[in-house]
PDB file of C-alpha atoms and ligand atoms in Angstrom:
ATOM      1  CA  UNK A  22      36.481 -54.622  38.002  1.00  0.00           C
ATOM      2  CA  UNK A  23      33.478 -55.491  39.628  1.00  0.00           C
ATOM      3  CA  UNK A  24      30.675 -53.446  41.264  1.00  0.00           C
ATOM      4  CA  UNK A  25      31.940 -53.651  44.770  1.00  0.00           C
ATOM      5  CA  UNK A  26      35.139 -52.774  43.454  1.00  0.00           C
ATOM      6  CA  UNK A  27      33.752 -49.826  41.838  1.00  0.00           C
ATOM      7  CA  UNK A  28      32.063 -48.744  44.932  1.00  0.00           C
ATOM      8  CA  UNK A  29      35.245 -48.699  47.104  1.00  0.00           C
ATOM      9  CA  UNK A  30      37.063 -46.356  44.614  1.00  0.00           C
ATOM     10  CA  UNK A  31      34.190 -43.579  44.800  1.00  0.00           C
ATOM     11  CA  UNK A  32      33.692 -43.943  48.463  1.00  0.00           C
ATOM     12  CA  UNK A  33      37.399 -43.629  48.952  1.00  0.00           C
ATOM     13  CA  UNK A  34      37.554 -40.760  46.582  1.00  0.00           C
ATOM     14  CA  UNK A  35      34.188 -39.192  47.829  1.00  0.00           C
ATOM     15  CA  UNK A  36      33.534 -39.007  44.160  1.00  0.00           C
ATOM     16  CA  UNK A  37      29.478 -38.145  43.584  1.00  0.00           C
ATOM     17  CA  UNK A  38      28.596 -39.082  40.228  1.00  0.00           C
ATOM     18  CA  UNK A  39      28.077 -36.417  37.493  1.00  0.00           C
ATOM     19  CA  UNK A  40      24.807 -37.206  35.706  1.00  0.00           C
ATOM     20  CA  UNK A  41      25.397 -34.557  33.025  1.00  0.00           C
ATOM     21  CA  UNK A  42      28.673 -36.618  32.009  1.00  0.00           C
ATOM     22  CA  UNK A  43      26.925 -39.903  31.379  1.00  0.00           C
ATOM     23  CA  UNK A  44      28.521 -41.493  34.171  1.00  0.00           C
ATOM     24  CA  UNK A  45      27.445 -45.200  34.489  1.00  0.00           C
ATOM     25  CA  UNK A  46      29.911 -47.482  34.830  1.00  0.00           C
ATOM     26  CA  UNK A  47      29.454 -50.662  33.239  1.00  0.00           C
ATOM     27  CA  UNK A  48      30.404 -53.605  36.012  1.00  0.00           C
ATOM     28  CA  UNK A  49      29.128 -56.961  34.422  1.00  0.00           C
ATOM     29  CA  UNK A  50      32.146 -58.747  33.517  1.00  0.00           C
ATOM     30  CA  UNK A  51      30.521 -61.173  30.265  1.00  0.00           C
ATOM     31  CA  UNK A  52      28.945 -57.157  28.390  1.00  0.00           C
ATOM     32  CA  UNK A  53      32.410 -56.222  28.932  1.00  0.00           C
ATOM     33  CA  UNK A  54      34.306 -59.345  27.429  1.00  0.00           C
ATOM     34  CA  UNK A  55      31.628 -59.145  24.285  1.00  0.00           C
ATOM     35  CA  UNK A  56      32.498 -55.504  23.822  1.00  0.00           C
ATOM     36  CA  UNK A  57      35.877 -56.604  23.663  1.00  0.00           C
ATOM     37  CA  UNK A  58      35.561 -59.230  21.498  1.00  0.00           C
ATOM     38  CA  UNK A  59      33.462 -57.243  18.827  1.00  0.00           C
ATOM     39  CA  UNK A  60      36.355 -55.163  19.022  1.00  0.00           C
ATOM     40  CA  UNK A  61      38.130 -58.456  17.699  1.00  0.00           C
ATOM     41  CA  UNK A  62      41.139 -56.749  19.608  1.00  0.00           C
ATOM     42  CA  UNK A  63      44.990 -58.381  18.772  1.00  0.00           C
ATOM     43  CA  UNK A  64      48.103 -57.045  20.612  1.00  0.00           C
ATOM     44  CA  UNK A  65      49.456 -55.058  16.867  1.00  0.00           C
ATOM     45  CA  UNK A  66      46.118 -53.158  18.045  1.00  0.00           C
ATOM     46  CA  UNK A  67      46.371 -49.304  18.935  1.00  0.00           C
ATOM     47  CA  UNK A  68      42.778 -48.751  20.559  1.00  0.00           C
ATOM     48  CA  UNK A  69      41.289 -45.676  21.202  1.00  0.00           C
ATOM     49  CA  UNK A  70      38.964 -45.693  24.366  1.00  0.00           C
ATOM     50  CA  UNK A  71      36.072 -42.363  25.136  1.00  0.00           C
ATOM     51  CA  UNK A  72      35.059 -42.526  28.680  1.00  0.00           C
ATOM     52  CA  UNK A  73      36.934 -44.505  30.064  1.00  0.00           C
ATOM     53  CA  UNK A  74      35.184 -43.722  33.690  1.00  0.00           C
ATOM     54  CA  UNK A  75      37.143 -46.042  36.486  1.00  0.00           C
ATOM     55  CA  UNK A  76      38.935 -48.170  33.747  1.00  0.00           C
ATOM     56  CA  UNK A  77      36.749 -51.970  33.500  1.00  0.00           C
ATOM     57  CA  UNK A  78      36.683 -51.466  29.714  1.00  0.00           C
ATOM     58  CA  UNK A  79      40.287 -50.256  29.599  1.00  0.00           C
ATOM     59  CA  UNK A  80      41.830 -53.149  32.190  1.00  0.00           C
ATOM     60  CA  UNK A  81      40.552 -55.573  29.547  1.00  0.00           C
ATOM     61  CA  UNK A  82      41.695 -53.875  26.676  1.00  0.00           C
ATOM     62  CA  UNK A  83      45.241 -53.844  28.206  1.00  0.00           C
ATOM     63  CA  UNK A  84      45.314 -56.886  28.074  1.00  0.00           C
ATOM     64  CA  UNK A  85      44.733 -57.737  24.540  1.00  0.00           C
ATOM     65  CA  UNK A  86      46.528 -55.066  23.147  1.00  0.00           C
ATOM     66  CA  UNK A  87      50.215 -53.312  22.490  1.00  0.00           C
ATOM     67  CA  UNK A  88      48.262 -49.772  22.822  1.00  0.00           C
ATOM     68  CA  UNK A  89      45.549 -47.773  24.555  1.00  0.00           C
ATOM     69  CA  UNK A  90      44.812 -44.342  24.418  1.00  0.00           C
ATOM     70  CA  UNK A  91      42.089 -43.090  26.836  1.00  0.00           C
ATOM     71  CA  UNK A  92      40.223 -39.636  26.730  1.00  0.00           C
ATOM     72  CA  UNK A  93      38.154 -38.791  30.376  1.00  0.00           C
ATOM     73  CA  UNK A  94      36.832 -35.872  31.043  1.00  0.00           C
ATOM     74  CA  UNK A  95      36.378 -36.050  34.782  1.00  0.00           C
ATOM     75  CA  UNK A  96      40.026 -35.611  35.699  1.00  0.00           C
ATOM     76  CA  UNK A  97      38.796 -36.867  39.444  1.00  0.00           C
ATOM     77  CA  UNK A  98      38.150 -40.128  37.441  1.00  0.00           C
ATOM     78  CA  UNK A  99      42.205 -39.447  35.724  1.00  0.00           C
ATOM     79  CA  UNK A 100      42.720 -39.832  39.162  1.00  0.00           C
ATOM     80  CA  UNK A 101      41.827 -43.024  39.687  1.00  0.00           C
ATOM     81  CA  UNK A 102      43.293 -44.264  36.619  1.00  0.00           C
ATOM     82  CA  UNK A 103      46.508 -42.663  37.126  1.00  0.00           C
ATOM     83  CA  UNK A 104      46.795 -44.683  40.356  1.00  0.00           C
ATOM     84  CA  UNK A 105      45.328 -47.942  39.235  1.00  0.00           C
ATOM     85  CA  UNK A 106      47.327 -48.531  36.203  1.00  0.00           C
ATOM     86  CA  UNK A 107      50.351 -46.696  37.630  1.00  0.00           C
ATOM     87  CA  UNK A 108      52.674 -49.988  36.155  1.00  0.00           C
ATOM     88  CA  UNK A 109      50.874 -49.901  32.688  1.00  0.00           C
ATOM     89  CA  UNK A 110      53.115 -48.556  30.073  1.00  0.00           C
ATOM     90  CA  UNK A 111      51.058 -48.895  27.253  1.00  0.00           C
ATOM     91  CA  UNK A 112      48.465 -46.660  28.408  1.00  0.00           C
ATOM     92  CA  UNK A 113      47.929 -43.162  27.517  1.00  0.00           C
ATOM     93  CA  UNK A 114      45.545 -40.954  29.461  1.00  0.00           C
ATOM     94  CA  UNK A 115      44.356 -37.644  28.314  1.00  0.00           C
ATOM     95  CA  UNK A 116      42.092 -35.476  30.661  1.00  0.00           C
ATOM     96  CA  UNK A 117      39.496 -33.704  28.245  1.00  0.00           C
ATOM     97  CA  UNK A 118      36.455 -33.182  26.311  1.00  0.00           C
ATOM     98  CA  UNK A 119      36.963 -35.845  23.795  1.00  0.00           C
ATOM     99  CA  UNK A 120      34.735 -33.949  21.349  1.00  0.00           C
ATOM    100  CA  UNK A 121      36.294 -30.851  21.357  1.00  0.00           C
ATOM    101  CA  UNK A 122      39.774 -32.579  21.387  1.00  0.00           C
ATOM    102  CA  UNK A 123      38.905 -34.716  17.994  1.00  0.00           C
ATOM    103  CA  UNK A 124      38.003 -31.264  16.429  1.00  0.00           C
ATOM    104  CA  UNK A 125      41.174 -29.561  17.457  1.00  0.00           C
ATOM    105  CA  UNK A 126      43.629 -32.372  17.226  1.00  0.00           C
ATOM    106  CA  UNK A 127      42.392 -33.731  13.748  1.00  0.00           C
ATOM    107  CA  UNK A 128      45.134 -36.957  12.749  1.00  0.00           C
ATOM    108  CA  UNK A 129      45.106 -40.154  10.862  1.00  0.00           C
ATOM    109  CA  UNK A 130      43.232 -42.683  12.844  1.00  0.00           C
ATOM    110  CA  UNK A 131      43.142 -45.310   9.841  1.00  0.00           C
ATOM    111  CA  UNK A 132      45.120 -47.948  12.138  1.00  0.00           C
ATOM    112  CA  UNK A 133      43.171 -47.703  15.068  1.00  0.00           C
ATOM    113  CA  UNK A 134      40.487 -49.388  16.373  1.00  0.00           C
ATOM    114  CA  UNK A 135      37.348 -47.375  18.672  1.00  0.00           C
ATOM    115  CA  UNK A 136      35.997 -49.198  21.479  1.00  0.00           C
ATOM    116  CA  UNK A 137      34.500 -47.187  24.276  1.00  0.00           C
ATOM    117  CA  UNK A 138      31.317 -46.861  26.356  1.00  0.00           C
ATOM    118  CA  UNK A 139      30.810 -43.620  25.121  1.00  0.00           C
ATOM    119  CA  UNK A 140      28.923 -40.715  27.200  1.00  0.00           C
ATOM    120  CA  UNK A 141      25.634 -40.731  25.376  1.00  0.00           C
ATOM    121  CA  UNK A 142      24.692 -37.446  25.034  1.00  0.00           C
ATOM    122  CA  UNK A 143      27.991 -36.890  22.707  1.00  0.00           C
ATOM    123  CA  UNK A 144      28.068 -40.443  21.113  1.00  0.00           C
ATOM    124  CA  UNK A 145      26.564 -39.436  17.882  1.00  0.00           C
ATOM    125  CA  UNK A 146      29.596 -36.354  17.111  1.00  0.00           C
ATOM    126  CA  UNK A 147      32.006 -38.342  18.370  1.00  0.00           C
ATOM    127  CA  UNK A 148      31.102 -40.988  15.959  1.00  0.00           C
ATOM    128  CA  UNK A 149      30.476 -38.972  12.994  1.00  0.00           C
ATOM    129  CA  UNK A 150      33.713 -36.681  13.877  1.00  0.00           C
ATOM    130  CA  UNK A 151      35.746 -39.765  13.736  1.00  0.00           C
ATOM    131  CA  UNK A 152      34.153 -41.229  10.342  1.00  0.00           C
ATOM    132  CA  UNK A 153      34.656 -37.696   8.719  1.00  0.00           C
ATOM    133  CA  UNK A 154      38.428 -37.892   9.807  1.00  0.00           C
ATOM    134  CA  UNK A 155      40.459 -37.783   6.838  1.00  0.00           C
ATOM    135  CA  UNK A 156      41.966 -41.256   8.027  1.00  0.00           C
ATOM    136  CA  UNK A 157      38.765 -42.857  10.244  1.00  0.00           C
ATOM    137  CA  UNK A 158      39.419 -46.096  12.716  1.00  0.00           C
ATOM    138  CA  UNK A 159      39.420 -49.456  10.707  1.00  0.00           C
ATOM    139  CA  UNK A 160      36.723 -50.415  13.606  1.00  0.00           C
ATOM    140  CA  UNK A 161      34.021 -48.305  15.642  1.00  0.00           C
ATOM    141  CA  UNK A 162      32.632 -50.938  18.450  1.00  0.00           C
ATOM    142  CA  UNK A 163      30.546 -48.117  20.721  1.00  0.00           C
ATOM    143  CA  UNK A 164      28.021 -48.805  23.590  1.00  0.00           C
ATOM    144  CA  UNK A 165      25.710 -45.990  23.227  1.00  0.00           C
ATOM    145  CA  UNK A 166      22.127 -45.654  23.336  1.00  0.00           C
ATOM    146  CA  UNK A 167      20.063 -48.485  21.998  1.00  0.00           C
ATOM    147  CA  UNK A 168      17.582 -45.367  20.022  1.00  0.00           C
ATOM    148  CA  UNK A 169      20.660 -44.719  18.823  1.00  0.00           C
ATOM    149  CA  UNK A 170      22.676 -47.493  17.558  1.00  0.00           C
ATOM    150  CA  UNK A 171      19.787 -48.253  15.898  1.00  0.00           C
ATOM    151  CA  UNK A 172      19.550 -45.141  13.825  1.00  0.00           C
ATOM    152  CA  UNK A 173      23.389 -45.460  12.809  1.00  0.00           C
ATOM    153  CA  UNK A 174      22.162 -49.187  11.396  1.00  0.00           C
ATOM    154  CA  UNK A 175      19.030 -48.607   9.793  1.00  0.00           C
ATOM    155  CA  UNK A 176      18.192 -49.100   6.351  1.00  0.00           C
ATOM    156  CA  UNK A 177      16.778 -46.821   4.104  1.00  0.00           C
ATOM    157  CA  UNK A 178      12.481 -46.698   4.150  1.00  0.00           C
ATOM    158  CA  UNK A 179      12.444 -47.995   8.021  1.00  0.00           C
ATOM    159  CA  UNK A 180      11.394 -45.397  11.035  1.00  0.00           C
ATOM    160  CA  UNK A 181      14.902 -45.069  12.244  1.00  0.00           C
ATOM    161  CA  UNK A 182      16.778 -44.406   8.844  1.00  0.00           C
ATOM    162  CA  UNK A 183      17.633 -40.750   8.868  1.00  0.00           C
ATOM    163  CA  UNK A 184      21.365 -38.167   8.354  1.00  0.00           C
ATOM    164  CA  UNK A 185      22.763 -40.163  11.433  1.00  0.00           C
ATOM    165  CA  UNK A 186      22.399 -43.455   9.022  1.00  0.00           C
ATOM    166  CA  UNK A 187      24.057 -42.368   6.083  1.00  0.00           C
ATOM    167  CA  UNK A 188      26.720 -40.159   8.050  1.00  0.00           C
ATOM    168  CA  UNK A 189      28.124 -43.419   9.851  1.00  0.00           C
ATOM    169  CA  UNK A 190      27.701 -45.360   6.264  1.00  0.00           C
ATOM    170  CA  UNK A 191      29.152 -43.682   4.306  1.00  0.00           C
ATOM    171  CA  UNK A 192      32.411 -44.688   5.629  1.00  0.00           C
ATOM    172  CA  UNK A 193      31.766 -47.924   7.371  1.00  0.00           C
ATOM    173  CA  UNK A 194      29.370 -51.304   7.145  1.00  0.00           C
ATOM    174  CA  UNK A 195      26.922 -51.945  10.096  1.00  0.00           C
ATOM    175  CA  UNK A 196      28.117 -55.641  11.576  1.00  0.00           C
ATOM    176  CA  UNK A 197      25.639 -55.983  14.505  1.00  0.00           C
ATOM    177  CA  UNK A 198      24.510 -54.425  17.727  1.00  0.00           C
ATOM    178  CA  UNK A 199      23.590 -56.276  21.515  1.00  0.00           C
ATOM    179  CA  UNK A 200      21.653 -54.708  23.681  1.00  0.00           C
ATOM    180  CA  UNK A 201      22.747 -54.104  27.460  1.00  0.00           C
ATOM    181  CA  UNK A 202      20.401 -54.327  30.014  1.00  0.00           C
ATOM    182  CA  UNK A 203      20.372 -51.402  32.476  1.00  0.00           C
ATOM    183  CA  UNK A 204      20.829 -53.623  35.562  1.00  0.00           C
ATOM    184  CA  UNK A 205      24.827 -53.988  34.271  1.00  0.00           C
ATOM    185  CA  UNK A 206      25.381 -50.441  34.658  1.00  0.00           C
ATOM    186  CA  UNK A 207      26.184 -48.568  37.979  1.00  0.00           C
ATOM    187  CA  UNK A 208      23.483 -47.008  38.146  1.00  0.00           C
ATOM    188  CA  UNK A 209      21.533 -47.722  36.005  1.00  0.00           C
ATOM    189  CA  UNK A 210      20.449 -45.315  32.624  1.00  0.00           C
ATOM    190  CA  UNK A 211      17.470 -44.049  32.191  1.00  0.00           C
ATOM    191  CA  UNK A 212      17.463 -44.962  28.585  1.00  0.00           C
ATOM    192  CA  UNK A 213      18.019 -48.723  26.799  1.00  0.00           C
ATOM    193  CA  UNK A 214      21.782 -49.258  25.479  1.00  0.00           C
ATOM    194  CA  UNK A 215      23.549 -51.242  23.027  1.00  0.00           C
ATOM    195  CA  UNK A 216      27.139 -51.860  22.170  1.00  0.00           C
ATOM    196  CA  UNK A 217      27.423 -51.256  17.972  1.00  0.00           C
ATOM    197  CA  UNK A 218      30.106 -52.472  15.832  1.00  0.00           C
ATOM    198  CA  UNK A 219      30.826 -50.935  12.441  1.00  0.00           C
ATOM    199  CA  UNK A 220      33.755 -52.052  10.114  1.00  0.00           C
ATOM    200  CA  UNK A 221      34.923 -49.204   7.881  1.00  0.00           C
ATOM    201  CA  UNK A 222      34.740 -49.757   4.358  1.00  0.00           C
ATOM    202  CA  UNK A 223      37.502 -51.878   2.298  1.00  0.00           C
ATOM    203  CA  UNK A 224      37.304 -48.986  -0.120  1.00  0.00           C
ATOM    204  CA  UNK A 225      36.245 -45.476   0.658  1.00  0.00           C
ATOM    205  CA  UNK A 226      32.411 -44.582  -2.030  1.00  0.00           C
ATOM    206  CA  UNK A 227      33.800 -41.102  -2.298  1.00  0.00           C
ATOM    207  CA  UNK A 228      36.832 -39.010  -2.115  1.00  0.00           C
ATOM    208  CA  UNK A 229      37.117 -36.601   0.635  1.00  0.00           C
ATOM    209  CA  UNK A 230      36.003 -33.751  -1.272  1.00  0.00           C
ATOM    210  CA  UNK A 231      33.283 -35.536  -2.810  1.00  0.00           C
ATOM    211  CA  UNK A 232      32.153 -36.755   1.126  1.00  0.00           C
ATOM    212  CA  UNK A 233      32.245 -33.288   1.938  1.00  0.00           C
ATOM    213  CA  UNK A 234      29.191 -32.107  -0.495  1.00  0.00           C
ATOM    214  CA  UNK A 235      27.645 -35.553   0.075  1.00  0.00           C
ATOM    215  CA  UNK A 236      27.256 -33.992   3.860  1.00  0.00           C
ATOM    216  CA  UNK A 237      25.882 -30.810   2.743  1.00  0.00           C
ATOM    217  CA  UNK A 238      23.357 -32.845   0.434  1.00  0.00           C
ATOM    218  CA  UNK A 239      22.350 -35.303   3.175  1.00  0.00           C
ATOM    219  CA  UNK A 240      21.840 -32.640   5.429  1.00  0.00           C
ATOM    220  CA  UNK A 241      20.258 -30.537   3.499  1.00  0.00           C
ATOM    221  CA  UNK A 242      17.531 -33.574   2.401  1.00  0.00           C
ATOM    222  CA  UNK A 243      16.686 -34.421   5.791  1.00  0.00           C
ATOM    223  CA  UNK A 244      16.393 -30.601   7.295  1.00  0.00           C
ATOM    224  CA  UNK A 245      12.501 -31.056   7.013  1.00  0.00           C
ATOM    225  CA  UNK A 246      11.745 -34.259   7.355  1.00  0.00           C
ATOM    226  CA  UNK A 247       8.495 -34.424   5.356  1.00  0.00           C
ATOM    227  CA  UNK A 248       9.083 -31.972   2.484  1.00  0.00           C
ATOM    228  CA  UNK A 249       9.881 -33.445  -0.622  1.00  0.00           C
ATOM    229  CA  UNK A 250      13.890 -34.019  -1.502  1.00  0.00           C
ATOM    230  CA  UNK A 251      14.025 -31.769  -4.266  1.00  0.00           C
ATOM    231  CA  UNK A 252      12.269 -28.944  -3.004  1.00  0.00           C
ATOM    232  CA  UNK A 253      14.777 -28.463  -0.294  1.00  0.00           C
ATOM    233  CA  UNK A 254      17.698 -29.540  -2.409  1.00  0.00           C
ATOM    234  CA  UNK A 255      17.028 -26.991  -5.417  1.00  0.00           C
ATOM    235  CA  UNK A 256      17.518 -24.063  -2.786  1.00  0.00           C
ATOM    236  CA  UNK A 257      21.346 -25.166  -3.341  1.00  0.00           C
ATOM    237  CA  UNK A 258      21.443 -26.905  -6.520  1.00  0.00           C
ATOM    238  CA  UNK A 259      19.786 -25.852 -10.161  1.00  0.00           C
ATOM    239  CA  UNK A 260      16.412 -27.306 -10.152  1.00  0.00           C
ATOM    240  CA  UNK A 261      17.162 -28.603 -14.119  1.00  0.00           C
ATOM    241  CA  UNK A 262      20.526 -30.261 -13.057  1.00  0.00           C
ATOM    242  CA  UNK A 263      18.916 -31.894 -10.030  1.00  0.00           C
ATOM    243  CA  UNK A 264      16.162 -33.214 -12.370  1.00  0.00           C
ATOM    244  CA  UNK A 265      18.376 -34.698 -15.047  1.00  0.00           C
ATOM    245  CA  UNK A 266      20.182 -36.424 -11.669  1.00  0.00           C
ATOM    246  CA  UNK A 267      17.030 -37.724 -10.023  1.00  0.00           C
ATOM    247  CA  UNK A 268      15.934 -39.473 -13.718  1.00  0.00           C
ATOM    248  CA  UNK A 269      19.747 -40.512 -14.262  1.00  0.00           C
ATOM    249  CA  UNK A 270      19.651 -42.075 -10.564  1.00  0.00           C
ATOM    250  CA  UNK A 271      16.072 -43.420 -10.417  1.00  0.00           C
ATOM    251  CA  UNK A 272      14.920 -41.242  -7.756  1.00  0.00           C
ATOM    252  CA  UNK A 273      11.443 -40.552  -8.258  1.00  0.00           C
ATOM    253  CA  UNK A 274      10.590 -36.765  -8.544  1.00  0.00           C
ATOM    254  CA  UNK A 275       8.388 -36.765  -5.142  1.00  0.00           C
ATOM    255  CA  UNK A 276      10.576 -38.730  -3.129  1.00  0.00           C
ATOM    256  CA  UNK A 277      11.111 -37.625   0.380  1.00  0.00           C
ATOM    257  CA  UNK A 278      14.964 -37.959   1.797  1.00  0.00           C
ATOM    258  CA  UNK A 279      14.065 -41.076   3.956  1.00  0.00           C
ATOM    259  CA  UNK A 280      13.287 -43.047   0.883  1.00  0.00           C
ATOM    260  CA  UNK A 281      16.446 -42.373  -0.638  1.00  0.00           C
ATOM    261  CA  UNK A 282      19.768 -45.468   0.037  1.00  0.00           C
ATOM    262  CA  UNK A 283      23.267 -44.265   0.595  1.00  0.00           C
ATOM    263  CA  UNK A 284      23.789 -45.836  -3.039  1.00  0.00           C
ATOM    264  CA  UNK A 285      21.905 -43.501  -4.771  1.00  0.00           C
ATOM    265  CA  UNK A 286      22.794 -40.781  -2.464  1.00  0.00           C
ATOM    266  CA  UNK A 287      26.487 -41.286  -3.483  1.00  0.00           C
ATOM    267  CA  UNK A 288      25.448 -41.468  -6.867  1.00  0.00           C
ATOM    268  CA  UNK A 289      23.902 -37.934  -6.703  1.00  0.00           C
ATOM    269  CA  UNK A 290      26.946 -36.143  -4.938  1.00  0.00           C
ATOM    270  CA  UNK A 291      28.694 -37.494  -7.882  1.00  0.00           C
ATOM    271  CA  UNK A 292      26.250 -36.384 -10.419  1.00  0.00           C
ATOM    272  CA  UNK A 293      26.132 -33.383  -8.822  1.00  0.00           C
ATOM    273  CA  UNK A 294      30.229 -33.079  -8.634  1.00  0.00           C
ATOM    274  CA  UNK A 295      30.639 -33.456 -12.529  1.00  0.00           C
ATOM    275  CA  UNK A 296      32.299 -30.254 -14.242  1.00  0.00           C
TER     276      UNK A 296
HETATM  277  N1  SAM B 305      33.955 -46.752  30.275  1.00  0.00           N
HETATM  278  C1  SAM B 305      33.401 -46.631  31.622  1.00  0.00           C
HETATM  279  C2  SAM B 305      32.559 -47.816  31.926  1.00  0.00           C
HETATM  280  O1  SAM B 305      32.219 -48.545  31.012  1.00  0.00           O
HETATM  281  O2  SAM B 305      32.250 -48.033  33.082  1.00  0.00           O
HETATM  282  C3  SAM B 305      32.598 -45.345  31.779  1.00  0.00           C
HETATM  283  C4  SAM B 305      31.535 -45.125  30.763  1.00  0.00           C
HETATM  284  S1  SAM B 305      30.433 -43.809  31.150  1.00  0.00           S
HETATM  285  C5  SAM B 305      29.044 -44.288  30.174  1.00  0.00           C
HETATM  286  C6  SAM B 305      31.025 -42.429  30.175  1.00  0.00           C
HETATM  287  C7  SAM B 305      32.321 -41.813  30.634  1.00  0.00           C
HETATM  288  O3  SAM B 305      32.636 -40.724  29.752  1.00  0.00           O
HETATM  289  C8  SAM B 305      32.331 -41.214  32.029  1.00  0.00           C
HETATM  290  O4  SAM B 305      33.469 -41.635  32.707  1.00  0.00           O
HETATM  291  C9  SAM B 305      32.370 -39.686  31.813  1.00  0.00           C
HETATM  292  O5  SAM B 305      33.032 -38.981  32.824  1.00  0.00           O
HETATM  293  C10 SAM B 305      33.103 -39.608  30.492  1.00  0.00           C
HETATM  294  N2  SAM B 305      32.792 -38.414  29.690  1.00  0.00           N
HETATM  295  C11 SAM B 305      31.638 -37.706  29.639  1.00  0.00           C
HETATM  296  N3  SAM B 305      31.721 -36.749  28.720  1.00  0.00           N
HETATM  297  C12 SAM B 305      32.946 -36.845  28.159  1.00  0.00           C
HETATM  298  C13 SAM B 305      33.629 -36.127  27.134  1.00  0.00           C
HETATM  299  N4  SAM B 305      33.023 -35.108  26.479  1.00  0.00           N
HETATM  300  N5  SAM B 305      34.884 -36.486  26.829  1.00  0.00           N
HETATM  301  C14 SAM B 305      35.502 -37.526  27.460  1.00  0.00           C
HETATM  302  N6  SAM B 305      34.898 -38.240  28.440  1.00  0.00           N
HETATM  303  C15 SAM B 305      33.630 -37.903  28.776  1.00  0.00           C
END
């Protein structure tokens, strides 16, 4: 689906974009097929796709894959769906806020596969509602906000490292991100994007209930950014246990939550777990 292509749909709809919704449409055939690709997409495949918007994403997905599952919002943009993949069997489209749907509709993604051009300004809790499912996707590949994708991949110590980091980690293994320039999108975003690709973990670092208190502690470390680590976690935690922890772990007494890996942040939800 091209730009004039795109066009001809909204004129013949009168559809006016909706800014609040995120709505540009990516129309530059090679981002697409690389998005695609990172999704390394094969037809055993179920895919789920966020935003799907007039469908250039999903057309190509179709065609890899056995199934597609598509969550819009804008049911004027259902619409258009509806009637261009009319013959398409293997396509499932939901009208709704894909947020609020994940959160009521919680179910065992571990076989499917994420790859959307997600509306930004609900990219990050989709993402981290999706790697806190009790089954996540075996692959995340996202184009979302370049800021953005490059908080979910940064490293611990760097400016970008932060709760977003370790929430996405935790479950899966940053392969990569490519940036998108604006001129691809119709119209064009305000902001820079980037399509991300995270593979989830052979083997989970915690349990479920474990991942839950690691979210509390992660939180809770990074809820003033330039307080020290264990003053904010003692107003949860005995400050003796979390000092026994911190020399167990290596984490120096005056280290602030940014300095901290996912490593040793696992290693003190466990510490922290023991009877
Ligand atoms: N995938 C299309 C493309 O690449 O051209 C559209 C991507 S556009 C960045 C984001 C899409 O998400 C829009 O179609 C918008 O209507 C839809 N959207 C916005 N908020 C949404 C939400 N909460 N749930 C589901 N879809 C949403």
């Amino acid at each position: 689906m091209n730009l004039t292509e795109m066009r001809r749909w909204l004129d013949l709809r009168g559809i006016q974009l909706t800014k609040s919704l995120g709505q540009n449409f990516l129309h530059d055939g090679n981002q697409l097929r690389r998005i695609v690709a990172a999704g390394e997409v094969v037809p055993e495949d179920n895919v789920l796709e966020i935003g799907p918007g007039l469908g250039p994403l999903t057309e190509l997905l179709l065609a890899q894959t056995g199934q597609v599952f598509a969550i819009e919002k804008d049911a004027r943009l259902v619409e258009v769906l509806r009637e261009r993949f009319a013959s398409t069997p293997n396509l499932t489209l939901l009208t709704a806020d894909a947020l609020r749907w994940l959160q009521e509709n919680p179910r065992d993604w571990t076989t499917w596969k994420l790859v959307a051009n997600l509306p930004y300004s609900v990219a990050s809790p989709i993402l981290v509602e999706l790697a806190e499912a009790d089954g996540p996707p075996e692959r995340l590949v996202a184009t979302l906000q370049l800021e953005v994708a490059q908080r979910i991949a940064a490293e611990a110590g760097t400016e970008s490292y932060g709760l977003l980091s370790l929430l996405l980690q935790l479950r899966y293994e940053p392969r990569g991100w490519f940036k998108i320039p604006g001129s691809c999108f119709f119209p064009a975003p305000d902001v820079d994007s980037a399509c991300l690709t995270l593979v989830r973990r052979p083997r989970p670092l915690l349990t479920h209930a474990e991942a839950k208190v690691f979210t509390q502690l992660v939180k809770l470390a990074f809820s003033q950014r330039r307080k020290m680590m264990l003053k904010l976690l003692k107003t949860r935690w005995p400050e003796d246990q979390l000092q026994s922890a911190f020399t167990e772990i290596g984490i120096p007494a005056m280290a602030r939550g940014e300095t901290i890996d996912l490593l040793r942040y696992v290693a003190l939800t466990r510490y922290l777990m023991r009877p």
